[in-house]
PDB file of C-alpha atoms in Angstrom:
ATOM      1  CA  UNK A 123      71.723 -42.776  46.783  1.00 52.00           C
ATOM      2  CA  UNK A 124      72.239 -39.400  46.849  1.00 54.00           C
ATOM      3  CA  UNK A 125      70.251 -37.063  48.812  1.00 62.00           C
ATOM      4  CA  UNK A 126      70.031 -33.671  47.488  1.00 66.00           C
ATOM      5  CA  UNK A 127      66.508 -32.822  48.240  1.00 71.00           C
ATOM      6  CA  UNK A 128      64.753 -33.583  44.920  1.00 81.00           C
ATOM      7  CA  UNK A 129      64.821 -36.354  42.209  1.00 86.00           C
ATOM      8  CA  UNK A 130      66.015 -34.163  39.638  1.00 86.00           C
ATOM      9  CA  UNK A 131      69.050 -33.044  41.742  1.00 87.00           C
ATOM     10  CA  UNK A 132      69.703 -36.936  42.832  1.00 91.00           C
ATOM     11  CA  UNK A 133      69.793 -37.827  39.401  1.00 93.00           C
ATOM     12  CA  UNK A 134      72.086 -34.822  38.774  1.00 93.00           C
ATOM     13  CA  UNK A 135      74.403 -36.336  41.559  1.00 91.00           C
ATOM     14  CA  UNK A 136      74.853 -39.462  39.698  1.00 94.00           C
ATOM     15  CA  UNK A 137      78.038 -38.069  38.634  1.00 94.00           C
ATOM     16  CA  UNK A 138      80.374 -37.369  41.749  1.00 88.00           C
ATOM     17  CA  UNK A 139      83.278 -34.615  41.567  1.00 88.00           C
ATOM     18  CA  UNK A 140      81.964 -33.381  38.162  1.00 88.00           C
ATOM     19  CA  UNK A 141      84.449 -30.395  38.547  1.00 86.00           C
ATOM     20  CA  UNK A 142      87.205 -32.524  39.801  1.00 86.00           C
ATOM     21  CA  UNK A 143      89.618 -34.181  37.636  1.00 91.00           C
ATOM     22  CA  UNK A 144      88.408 -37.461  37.697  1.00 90.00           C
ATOM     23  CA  UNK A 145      85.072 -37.174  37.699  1.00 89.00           C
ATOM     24  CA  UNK A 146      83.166 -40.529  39.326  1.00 92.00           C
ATOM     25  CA  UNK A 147      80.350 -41.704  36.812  1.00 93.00           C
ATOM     26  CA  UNK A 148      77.777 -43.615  39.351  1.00 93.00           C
ATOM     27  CA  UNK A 149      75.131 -44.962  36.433  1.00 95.00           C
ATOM     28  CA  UNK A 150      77.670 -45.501  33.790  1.00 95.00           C
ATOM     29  CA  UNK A 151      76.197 -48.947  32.762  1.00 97.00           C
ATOM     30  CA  UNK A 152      72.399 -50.084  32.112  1.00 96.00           C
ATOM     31  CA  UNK A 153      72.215 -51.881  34.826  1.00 96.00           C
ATOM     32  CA  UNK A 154      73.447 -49.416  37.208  1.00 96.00           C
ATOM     33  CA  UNK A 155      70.518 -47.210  35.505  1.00 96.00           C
ATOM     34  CA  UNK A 156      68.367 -49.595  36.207  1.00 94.00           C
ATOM     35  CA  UNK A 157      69.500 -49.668  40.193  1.00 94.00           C
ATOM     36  CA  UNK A 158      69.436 -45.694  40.213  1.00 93.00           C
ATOM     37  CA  UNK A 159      65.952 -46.003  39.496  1.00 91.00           C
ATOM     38  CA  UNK A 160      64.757 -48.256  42.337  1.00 90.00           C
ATOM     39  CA  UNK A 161      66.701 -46.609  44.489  1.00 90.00           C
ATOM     40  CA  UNK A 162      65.748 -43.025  43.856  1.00 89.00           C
ATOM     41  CA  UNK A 163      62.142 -44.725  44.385  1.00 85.00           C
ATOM     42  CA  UNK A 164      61.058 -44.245  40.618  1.00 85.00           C
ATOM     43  CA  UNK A 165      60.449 -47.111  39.956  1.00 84.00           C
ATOM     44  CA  UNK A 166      59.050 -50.377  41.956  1.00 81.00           C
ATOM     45  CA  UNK A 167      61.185 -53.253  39.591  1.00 85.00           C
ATOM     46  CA  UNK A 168      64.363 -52.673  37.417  1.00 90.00           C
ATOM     47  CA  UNK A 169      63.064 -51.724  33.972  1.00 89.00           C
ATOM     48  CA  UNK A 170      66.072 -53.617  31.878  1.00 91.00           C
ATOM     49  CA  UNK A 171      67.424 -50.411  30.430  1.00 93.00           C
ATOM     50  CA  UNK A 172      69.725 -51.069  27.308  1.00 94.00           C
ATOM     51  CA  UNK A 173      72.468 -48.721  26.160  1.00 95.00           C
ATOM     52  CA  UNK A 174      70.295 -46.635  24.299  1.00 94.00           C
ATOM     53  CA  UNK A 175      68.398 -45.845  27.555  1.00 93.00           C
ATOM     54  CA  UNK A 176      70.849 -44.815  29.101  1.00 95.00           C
ATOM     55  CA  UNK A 177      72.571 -42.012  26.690  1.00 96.00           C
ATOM     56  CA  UNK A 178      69.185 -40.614  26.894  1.00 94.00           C
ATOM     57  CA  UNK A 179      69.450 -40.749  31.166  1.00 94.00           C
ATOM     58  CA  UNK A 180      72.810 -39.122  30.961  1.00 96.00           C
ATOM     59  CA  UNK A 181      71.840 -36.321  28.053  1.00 95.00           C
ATOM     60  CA  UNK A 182      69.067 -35.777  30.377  1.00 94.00           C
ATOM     61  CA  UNK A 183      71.338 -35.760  33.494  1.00 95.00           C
ATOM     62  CA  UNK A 184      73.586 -33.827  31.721  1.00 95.00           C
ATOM     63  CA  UNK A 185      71.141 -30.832  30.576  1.00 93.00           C
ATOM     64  CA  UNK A 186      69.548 -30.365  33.984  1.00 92.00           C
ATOM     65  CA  UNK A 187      72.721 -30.280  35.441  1.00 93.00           C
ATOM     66  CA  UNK A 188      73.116 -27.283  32.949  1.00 93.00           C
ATOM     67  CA  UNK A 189      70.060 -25.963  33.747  1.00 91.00           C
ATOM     68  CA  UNK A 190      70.514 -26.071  36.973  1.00 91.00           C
ATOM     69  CA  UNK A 191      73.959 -23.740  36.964  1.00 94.00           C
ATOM     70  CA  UNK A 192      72.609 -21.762  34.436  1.00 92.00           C
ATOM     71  CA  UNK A 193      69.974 -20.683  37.154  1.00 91.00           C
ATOM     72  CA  UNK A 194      72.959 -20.156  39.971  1.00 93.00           C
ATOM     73  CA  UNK A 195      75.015 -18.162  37.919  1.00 95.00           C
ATOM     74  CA  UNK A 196      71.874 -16.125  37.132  1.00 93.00           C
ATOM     75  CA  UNK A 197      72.460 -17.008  33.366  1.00 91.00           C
ATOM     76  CA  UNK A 198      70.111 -17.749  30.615  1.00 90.00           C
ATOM     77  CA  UNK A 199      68.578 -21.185  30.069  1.00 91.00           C
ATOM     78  CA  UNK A 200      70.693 -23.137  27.211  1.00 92.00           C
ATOM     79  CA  UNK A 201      68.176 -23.792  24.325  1.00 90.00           C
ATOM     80  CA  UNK A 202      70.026 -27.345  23.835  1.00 93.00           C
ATOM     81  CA  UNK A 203      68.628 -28.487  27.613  1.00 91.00           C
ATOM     82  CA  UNK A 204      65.627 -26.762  27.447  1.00 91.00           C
ATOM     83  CA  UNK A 205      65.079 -29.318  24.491  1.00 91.00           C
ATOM     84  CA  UNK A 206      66.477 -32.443  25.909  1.00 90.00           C
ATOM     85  CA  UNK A 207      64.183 -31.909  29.179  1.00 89.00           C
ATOM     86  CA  UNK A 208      61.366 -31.153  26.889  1.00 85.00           C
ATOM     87  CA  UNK A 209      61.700 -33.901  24.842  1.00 86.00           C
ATOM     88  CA  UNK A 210      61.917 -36.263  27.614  1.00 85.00           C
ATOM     89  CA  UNK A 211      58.834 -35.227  29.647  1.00 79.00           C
ATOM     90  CA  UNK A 212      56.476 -35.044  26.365  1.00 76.00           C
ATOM     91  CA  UNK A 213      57.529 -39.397  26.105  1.00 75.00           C
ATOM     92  CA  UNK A 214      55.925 -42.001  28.357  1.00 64.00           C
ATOM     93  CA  UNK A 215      55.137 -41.041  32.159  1.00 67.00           C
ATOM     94  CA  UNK A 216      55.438 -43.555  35.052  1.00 68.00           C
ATOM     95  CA  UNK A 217      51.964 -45.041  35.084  1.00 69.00           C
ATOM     96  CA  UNK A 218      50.884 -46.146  39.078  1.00 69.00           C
ATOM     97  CA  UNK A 219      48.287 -48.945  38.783  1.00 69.00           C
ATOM     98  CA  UNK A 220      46.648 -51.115  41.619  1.00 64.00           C
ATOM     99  CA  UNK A 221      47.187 -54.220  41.517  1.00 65.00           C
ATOM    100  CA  UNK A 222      44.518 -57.437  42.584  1.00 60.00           C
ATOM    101  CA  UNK A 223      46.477 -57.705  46.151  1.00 61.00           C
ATOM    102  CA  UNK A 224      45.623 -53.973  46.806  1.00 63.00           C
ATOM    103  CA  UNK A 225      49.642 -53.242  46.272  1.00 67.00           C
ATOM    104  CA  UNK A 226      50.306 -50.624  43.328  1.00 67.00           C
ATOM    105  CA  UNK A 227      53.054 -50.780  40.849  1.00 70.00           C
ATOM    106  CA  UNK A 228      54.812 -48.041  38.263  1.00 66.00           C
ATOM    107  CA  UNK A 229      55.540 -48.657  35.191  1.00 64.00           C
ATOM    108  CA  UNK A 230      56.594 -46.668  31.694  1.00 60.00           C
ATOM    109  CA  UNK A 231      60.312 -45.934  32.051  1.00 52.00           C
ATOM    110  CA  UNK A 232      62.893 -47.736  29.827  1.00 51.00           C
ATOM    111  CA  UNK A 233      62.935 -51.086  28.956  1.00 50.00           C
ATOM    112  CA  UNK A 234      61.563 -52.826  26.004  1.00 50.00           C
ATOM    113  CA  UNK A 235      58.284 -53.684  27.493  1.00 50.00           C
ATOM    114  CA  UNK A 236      57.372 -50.087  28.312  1.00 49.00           C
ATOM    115  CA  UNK A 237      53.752 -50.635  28.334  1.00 49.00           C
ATOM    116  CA  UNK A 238      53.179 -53.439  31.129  1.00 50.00           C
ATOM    117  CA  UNK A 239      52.809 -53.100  35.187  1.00 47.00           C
ATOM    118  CA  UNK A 240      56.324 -54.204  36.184  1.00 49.00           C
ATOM    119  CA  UNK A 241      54.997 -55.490  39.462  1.00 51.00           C
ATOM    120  CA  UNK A 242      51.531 -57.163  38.275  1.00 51.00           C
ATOM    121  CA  UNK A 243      53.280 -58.863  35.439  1.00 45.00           C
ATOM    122  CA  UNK A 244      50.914 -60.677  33.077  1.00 40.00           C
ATOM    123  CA  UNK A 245      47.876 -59.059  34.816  1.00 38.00           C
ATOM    124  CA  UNK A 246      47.077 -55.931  31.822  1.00 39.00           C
ATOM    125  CA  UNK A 247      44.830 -58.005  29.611  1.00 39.00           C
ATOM    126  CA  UNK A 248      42.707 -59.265  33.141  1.00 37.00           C
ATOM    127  CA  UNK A 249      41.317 -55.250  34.341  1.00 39.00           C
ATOM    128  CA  UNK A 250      44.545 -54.244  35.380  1.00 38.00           C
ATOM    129  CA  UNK A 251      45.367 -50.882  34.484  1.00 42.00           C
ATOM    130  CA  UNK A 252      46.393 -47.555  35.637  1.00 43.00           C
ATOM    131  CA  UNK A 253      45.035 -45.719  38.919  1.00 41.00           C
ATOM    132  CA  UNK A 254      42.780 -42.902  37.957  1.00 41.00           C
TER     133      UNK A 254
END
């Protein structure tokens, strides 16, 4: 993990000595992804991210990073990450739901089976669905 004080600036922090001249990538595989996201708490279950998964995570990364220094250096926003933050919060939010044992599970990030509770598995069809 790491801490910065928000999701968005852990995710950011994925990529260690960006400035430096060897740069360490930290979710540079789908499977790392897939690790980032139960660690940062996200997510309950790995989703199985593929590769197209993650270039979306790390264009995402990538333009609130931008975002980010365009607000230190008292710049302007760049229209390009504006966009790519846009477009990724108008696709599929996490989804909580409560499961039969009283647990609750999230679900809705990558992964070809976007649409089912990750840790109720099998359980949407039986009244299983999101908390309200």
């Amino acid at each position: 993990m790491f801490p910065c004080g928000t999701t968005a600036l852990d995710f950011v922090g994925t990529l260690q000595a960006r400035r430096g001249q060897t740069p360490d990538e930290r979710i540079g595989t789908p499977g790392r992804l897939d690790t980032w996201f139960v660690q940062s708490g996200l997510l309950d279950e790995e989703p199985g991210s593929d590769a197209a998964d993650l270039r979306a995570a790390l264009d995402l990364r990538e333009a609130i990073y931008s975002l980010a220094r365009s607000r230190i250096d008292g710049g302007p926003l760049p229209s390009w990450a504006v966009t790519v933050v846009n477009r990724q919060a108008a696709g599929s939010p996490v989804v909580t739901c409560l499961c039969p044992g009283g647990e609750t599970s999230r679900y809705g990030l990558p992964g070809p089976d976007r649409s089912r509770p990750r840790g109720c598995r099998g359980l949407r069809g039986r009244g299983v669905g999101p908390v309200a």
